[in-house]
Coordinates of C-alpha atoms in Angstrom, one line a residue:
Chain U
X1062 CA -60.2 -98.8 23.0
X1063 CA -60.5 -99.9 19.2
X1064 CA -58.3 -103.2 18.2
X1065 CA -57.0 -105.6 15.4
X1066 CA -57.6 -109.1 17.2
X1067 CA -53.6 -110.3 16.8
X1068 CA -54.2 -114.0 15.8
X1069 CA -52.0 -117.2 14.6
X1070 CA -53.3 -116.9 10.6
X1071 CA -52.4 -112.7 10.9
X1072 CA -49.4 -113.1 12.5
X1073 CA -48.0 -115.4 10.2
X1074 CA -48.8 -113.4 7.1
X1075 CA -47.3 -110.3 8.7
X1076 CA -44.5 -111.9 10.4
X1077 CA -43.7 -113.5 6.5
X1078 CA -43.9 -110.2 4.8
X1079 CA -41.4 -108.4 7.5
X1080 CA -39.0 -111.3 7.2
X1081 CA -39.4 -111.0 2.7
X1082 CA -39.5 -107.4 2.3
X1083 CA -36.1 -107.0 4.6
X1084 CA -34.9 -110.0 2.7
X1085 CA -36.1 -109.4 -0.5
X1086 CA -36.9 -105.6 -0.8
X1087 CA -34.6 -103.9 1.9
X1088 CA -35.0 -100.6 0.2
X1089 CA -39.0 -100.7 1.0
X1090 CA -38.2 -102.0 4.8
X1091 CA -38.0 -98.3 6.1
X1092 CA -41.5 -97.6 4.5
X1093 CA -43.0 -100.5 5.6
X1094 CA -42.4 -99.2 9.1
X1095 CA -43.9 -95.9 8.2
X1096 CA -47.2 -98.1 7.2
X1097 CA -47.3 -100.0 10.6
X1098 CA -46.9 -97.3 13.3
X1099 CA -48.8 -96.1 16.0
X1100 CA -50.3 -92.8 14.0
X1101 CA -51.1 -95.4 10.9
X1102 CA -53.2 -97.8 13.6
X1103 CA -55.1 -95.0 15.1
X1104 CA -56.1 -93.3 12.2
X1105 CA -57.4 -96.7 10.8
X1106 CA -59.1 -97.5 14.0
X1107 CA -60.6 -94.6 14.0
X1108 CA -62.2 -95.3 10.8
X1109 CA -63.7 -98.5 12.0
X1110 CA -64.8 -97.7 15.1
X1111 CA -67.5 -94.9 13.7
X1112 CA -68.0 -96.9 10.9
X1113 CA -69.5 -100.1 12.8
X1114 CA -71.3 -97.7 15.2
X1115 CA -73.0 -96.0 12.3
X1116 CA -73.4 -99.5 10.0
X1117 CA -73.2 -102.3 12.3
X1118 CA -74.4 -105.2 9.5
X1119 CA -71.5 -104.2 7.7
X1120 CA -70.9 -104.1 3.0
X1121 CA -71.1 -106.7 0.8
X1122 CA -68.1 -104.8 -1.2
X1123 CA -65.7 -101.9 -0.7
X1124 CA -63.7 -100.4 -2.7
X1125 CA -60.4 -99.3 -1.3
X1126 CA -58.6 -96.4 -3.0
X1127 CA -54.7 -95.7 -2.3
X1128 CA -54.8 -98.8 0.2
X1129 CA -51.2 -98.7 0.2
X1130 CA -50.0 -102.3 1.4
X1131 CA -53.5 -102.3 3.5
X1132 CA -52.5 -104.0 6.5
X1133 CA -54.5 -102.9 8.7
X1134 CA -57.1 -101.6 6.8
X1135 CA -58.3 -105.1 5.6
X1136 CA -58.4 -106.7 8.9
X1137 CA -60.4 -103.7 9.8
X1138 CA -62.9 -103.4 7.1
X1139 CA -63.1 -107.7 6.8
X1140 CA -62.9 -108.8 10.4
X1141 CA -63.9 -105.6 12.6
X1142 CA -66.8 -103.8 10.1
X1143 CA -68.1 -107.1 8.6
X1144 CA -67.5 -106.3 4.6
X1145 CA -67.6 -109.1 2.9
X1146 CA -64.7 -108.1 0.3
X1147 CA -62.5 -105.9 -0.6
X1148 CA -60.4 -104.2 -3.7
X1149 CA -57.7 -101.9 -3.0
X1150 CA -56.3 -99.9 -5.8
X1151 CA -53.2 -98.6 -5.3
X1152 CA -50.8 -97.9 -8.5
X1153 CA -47.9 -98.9 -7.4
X1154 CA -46.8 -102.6 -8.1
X1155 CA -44.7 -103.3 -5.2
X1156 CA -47.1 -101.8 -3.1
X1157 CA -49.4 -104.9 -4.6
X1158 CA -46.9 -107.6 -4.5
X1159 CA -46.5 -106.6 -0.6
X1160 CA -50.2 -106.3 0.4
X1161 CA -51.2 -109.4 -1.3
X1162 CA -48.3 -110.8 1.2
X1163 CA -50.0 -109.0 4.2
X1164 CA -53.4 -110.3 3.6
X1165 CA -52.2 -113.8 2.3
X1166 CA -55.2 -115.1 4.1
X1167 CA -58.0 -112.6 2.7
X1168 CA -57.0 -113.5 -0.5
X1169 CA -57.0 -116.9 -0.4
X1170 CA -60.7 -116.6 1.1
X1171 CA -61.4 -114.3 -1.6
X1172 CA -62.2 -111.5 0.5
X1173 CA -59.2 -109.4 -0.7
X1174 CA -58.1 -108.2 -3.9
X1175 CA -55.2 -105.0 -4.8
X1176 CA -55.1 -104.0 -8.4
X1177 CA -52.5 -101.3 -9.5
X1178 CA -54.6 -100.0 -11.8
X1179 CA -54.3 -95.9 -11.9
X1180 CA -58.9 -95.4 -11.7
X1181 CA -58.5 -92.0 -12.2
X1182 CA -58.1 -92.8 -15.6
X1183 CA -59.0 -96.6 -16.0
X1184 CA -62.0 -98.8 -15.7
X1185 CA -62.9 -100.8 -12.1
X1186 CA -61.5 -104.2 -11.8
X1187 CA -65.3 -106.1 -12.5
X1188 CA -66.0 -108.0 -9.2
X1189 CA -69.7 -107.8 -10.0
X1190 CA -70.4 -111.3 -8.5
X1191 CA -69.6 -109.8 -4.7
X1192 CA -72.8 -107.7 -5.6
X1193 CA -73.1 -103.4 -5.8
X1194 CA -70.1 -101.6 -4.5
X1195 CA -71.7 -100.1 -1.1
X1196 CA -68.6 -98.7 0.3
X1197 CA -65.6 -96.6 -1.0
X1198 CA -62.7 -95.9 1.7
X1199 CA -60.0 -93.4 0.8
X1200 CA -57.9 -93.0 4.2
X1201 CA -55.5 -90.7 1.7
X1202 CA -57.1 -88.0 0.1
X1203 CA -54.4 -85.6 0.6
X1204 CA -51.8 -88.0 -2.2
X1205 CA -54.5 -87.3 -5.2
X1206 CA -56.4 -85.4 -7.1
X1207 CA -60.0 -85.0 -5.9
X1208 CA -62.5 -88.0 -5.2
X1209 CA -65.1 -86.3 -7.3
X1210 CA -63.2 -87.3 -10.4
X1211 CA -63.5 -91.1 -9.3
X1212 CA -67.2 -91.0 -8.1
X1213 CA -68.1 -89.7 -12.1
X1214 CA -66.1 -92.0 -13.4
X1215 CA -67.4 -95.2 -11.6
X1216 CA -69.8 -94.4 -8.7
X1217 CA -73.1 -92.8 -10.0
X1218 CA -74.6 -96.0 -10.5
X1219 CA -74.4 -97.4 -6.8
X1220 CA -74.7 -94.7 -4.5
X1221 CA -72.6 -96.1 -2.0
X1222 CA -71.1 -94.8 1.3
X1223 CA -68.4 -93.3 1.2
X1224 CA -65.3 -92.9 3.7
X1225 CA -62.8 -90.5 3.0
X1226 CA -59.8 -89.5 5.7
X1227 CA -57.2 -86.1 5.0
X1228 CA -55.3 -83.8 6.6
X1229 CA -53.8 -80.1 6.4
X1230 CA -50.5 -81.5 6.8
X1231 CA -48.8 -79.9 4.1
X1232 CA -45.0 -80.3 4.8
X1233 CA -44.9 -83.8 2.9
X1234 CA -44.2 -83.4 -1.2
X1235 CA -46.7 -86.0 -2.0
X1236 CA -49.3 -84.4 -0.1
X1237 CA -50.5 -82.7 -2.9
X1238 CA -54.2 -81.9 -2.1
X1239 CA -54.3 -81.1 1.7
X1240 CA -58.0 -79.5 3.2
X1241 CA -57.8 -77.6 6.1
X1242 CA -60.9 -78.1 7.8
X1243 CA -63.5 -81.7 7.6
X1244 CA -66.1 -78.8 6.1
X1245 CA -63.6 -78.6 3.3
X1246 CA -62.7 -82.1 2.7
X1247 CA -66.6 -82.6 2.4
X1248 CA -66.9 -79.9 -0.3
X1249 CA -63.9 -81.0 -2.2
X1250 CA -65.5 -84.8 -2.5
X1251 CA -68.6 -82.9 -2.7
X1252 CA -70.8 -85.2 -0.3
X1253 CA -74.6 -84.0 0.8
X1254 CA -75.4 -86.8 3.1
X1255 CA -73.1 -86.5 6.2
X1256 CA -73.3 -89.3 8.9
X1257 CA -70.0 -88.6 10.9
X1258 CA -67.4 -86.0 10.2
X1259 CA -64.8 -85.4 13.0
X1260 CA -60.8 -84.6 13.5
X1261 CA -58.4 -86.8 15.5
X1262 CA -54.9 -85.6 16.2
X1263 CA -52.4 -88.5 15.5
X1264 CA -49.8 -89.8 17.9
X1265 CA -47.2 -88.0 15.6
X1266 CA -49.2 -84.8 15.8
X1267 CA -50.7 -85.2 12.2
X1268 CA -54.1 -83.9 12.2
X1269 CA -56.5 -86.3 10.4
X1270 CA -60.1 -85.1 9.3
X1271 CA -62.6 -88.1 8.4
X1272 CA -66.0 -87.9 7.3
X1273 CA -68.6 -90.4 6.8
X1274 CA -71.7 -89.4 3.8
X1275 CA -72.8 -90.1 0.6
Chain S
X325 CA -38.0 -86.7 -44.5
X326 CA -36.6 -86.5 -40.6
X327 CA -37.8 -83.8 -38.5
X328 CA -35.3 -82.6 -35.5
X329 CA -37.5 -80.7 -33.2
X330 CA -37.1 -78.3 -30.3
X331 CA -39.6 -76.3 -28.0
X332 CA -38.7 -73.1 -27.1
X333 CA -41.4 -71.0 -24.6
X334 CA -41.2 -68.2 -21.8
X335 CA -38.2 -66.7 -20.7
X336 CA -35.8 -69.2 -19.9
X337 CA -34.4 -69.7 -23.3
X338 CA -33.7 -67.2 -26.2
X339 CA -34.0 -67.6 -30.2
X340 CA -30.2 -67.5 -30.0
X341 CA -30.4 -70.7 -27.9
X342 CA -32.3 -72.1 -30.6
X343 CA -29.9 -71.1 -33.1
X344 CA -27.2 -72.4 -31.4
X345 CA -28.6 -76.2 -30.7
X346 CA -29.7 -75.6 -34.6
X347 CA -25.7 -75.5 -35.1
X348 CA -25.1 -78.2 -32.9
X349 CA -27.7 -80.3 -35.0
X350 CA -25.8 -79.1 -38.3
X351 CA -22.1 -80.1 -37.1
X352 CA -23.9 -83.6 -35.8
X353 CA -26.2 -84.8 -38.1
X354 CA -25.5 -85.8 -41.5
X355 CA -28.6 -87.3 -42.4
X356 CA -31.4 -85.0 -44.3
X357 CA -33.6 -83.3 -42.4
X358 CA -35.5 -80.4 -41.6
X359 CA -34.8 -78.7 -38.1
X360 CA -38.4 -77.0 -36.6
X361 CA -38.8 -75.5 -33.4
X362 CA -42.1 -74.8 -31.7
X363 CA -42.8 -72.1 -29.5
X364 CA -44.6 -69.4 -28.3
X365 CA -43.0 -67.0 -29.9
X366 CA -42.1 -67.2 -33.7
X367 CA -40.0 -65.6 -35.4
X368 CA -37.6 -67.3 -37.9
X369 CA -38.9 -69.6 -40.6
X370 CA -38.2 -72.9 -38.6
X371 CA -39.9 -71.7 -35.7
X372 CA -44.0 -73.4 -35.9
X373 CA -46.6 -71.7 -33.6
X374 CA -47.3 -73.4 -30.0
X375 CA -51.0 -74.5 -29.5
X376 CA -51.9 -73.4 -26.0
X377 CA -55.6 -75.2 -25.5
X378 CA -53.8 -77.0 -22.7
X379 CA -52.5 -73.4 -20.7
X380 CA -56.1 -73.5 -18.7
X381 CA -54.7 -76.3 -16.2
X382 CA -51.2 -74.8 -15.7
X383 CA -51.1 -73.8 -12.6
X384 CA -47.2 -72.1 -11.9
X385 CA -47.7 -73.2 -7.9
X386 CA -47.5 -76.0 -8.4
X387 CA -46.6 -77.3 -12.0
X388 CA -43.3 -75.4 -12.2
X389 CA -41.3 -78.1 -13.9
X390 CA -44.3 -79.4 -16.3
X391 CA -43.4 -78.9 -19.8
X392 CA -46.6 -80.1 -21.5
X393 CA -45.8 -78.2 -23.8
X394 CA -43.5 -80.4 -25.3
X395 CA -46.7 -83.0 -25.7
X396 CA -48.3 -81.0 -28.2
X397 CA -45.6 -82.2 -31.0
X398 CA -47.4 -85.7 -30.2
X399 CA -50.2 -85.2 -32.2
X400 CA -48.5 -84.6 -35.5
X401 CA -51.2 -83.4 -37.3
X402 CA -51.2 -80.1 -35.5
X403 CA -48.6 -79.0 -37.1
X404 CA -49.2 -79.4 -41.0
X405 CA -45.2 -78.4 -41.9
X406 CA -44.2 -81.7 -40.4
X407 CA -44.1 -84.1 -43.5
X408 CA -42.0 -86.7 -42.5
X409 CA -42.6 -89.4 -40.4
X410 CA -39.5 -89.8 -38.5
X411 CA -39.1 -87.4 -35.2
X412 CA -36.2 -86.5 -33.0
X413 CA -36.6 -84.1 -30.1
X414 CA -34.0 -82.6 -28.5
X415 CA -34.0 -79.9 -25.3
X416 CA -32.3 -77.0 -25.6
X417 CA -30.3 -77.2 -23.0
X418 CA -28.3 -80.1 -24.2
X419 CA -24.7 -80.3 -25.2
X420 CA -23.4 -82.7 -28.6
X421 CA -20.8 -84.2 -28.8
X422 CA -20.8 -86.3 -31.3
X423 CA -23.0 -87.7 -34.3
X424 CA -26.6 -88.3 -33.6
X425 CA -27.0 -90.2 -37.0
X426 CA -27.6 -93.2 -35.1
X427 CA -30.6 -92.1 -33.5
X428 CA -32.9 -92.7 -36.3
X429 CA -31.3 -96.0 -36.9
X430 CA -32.9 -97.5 -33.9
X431 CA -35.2 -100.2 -33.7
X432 CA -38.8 -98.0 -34.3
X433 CA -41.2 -100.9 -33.3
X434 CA -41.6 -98.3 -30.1
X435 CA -40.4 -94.4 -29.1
X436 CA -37.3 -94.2 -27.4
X437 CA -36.3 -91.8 -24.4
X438 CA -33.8 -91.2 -22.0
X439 CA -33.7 -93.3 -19.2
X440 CA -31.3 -91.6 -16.6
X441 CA -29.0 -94.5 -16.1
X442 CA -27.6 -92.4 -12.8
X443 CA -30.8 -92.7 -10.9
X444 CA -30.8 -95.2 -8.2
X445 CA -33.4 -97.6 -9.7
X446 CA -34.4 -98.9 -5.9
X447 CA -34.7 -95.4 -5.0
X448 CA -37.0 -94.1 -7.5
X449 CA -39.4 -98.0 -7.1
X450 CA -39.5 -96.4 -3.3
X451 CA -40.8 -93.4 -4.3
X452 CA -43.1 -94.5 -7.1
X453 CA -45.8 -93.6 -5.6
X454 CA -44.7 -90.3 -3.9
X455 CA -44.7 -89.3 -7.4
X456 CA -41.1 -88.1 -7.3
X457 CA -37.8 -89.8 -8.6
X458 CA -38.1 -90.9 -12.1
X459 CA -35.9 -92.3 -14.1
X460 CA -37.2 -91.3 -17.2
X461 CA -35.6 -87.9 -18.6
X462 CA -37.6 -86.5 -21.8
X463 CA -34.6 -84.6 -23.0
X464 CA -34.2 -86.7 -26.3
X465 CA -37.3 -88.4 -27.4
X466 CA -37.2 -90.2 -30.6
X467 CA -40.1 -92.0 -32.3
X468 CA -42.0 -92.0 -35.7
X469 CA -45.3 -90.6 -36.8
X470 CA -48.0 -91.1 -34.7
X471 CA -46.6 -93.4 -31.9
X472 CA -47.3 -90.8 -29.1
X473 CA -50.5 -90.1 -30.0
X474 CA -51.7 -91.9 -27.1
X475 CA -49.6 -89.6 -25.2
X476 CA -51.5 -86.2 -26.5
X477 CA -54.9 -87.7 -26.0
X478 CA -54.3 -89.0 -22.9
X479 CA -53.0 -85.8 -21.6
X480 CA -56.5 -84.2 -23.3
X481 CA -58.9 -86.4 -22.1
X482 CA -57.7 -86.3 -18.5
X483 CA -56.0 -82.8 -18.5
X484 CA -57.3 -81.8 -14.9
X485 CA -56.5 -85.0 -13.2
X486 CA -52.8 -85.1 -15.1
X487 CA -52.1 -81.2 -14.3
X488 CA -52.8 -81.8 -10.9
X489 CA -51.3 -84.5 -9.6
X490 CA -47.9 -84.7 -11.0
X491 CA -45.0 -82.2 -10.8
X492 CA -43.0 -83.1 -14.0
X493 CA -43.7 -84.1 -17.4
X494 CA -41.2 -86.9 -16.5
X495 CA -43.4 -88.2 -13.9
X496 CA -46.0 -88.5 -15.4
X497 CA -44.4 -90.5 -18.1
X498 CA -43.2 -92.5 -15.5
X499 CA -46.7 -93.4 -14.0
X500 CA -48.4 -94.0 -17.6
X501 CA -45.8 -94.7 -20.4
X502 CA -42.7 -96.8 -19.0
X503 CA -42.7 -100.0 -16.6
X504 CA -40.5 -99.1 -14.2
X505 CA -41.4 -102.0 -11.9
X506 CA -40.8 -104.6 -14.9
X507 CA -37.3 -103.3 -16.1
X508 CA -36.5 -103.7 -12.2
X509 CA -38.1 -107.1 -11.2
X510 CA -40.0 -108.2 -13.9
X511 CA -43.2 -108.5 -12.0
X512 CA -46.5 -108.2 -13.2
X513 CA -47.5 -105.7 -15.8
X514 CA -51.3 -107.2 -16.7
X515 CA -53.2 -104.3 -15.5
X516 CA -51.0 -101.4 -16.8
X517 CA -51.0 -102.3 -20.7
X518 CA -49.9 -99.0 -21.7
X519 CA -46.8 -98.7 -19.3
X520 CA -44.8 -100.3 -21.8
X521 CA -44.7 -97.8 -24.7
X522 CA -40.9 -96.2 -24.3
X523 CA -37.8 -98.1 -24.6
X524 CA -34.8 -96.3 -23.7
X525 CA -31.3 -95.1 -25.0
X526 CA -28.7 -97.2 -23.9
X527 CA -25.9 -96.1 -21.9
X528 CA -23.2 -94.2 -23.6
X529 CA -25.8 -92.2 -25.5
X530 CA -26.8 -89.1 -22.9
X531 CA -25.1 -88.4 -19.5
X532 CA -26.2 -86.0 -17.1
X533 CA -24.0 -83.3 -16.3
X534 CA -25.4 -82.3 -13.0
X535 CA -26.1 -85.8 -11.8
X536 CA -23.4 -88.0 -13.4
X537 CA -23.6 -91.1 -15.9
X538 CA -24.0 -94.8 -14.4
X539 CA -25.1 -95.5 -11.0
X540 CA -23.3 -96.7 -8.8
X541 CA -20.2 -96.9 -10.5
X542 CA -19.4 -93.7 -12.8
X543 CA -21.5 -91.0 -10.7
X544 CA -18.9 -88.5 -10.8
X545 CA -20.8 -85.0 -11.8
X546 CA -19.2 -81.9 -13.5
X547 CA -17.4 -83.8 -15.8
X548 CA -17.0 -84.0 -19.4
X549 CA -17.8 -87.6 -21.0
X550 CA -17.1 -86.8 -24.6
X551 CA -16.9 -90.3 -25.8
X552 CA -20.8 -90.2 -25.1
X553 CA -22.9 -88.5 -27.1
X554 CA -25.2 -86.1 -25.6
X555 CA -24.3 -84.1 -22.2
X556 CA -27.9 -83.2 -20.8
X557 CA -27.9 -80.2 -18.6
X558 CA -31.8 -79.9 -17.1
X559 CA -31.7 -79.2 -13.2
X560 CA -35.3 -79.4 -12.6
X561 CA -34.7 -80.5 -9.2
X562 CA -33.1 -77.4 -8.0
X563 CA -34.7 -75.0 -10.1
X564 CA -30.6 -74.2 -11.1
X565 CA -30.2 -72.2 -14.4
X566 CA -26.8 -71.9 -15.6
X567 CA -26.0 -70.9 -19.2
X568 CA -25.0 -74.0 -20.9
X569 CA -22.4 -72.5 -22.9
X570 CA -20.9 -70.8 -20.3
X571 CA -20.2 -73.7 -18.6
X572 CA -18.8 -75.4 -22.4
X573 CA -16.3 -72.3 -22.1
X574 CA -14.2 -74.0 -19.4
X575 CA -14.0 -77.7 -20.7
X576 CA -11.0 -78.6 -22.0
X577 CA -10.4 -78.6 -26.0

């Protein structure tokens, strides 16, 4: 079974951020919750596992999209995948202010970065000096508009792999842009180059479709 | 010259709607100006012809409540009979009570629009990024020539992406135009640059007549607030059209 190694540095970043957001943000507590529970791990897990079977020497620099507070995903990607850094985008701020809390340690290392800027219509953050973007993760297509508009707009250059995760869960009003099949979560990012594509049914029935192509 | 404005298309509202917020206008405002409403249907001499390049993307599914129409009276120069340089929009569905003079003396460094002082502030930073709950009601929008500009061509240059993703014209305003994390906590604002472009209305200028006036403290709905001066009656959320003025018929004189 798939794990995030629970050690002293992780636990005191995500023991902090509990303790600050109940404090500090008690209106984002519930949602926090949401972002920590046992369908969120497994779907993440998930991600890693075929990922390192497939690309075992890991990225030099991923781009995260819709990271949310990226808990998990960041230990997953950094410690479990071996990618070298990371840059969530996620546009909302608090969102930013509590993943940077998170991943206190990633970013002091300088192997994590969240920007809240919106890149379906804005330029990249430039982290050029962490060399060619080689990865692009979306674990959420379903919330946005689709990933073909964001490869135009900054990917054609780099050709990197990409990772995309959605579901046909379509009960949720910011699910706006379920699939209902992997087959058509690879036509609506358009990818040619399949490596993995699967389904997993979450431990709160959600059924997640991931694939793995350029 | 001051232009009032109104935008009238479909079936929801009638000319005689127009006519009656023209009235409204006339009873309210004091100041010159020159009333225009834009539509897809003219037929009186203030009514201006809609543009509809932007009708491709509107898909009724699942943009019910998107009234990009309204964004067309952005880019002035689309509409060559609007001289002036000072705007004021107003929904139809909206209720005066007393003089809207004041509106153009405002402080016109930025456009101004309602910020629905009876949303839960909290509630709508939690669902930022659900793309639901914003505060930001564009039921009165005041602002002078060429200020929204950035609005129009924003809207054009990423039509598909906009149309999709958000349900309300409000929303999206929230998302782009206003910094609804800054009026709330003042944090950073470096990577959105544009998110500051609306100020807002103070209280005491519209209340909501579905929804109530200040949260948490004067929330009570159905009730007449005539010391304010604009009752709003939009009810996107439920998709509830009552006529306005029926509603008017029963408030006490």
């Amino acid at each position: 079974m798939a794990f995030i190694k629970y050690h002293p540095e992780l636990a005191e970043n995500w023991s902090g951020t509990i303790a600050n957001v109940s404090q500090m943000k008690p209106w984002i507590a519930e949602r926090v919750g949401h972002s920590m529970n046992k369908s969120q791990l497994e779907g993440k897990l998930w991600l890693g596992e075929e990922l390192h079977k497939l690309h075992p020497k890991g990225f030099n620099n991923a781009v995260v999209i819709g990271g949310w507070y990226c808990q998990f995903l960041a230990e997953i990607l950094i410690n479990n995948s071996d990618v070298k850094f990371v840059c969530n985008y996620d546009i909302c701020e608090d969102a930013k202010n509590i993943s940077y809390k998170f991943n206190q340690r990633f970013k002091a290392s300088g192997e994590y970065r969240m920007s809240s800027k919106n890149i379906f219509t804005m330029p990249l953050q430039d982290y050029t000096d962490k060399g060619e973007i080689d990865l692009v993760v979306n674990t959420s297509c379903e919330h946005m508009f689709n990933m073909t508009k964001i490869r135009d707009m900054h990917f054609t250059e780099y050709d990197p792999l990409y990772v995309l995760q959605s579901t046909d869960e379509d009960k949720y009003d910011d699910h706006i842009n379920c699939v209902n099949s992997v087959e058509e979560l690879i036509e609506q990012a358009q990818l040619i180059d399949i490596e993995f594509k699967g389904e997993m049914t979450l431990a709160n029935g959600m059924r997640r479709f991931m694939v793995i192509g350029r | 010259m001051k232009n009032i404005l109104c935008v009238r298309w479909g079936d929801k509202y009638s000319a005689a709607d127009v006519e009656k917020l023209r009235l409204q206008i006339k009873e309210h405002c004091s100041l010159e100006y020159r009333f225009f409403c834009l539509t897809d249907r003219p037929s009186t001499k203030y009514d201006i012809k809609l543009p509809t390049k932007w009708d491709k993307y509107y898909d009724p599914t699942r943009n019910s409540f998107w009234a990009y129409r309204k964004c067309y009276m952005f880019n002035e120069e689309l509409f060559p009979r609007l001289d002036g340089d000072d705007f004021l929009y107003l929904d139809l569905d909206v209720k005066i009570h007393s003089s809207i003079n004041t509106l153009f003396e405002l402080d016109d460094a930025n456009p101004t629009i309602v910020r629905g002082w009876w949303n839960d502030l909290d509630h709508c930073i939690k669902n930022y990024s659900k793309l639901i709950s914003t505060p930001i009601n564009s039921s009165i929008i005041q602002w002078t020539r060429g200020q929204l500009l950035p609005i129009y061509k924003h809207i054009d240059k990423h039509s598909d992406y906009v149309f999709f993703t958000f349900a309300s014209l409000d929303n999206y305003f929230n998302h782009f135009w206003y910094d609804i994390h800054n009026e709330a906590k003042g944090t950073d604002k470096s990577s959105n640059t544009n998110k500051d472009l609306f100020r807002v209305f103070d209280p005491g200028v519209a209340y909501s007549w579905y929804k109530g006036n200040i949260f948490p403290d004067d929330m009570e709905i159905y009730k007449v607030r005539d010391d304010h001066m604009i009752c709003l009656f939009n009810n996107s959320a439920d998709n509830n059209h009552e006529d306005m003025y029926e509603i008017i018929k029963s408030w006490p004189l």
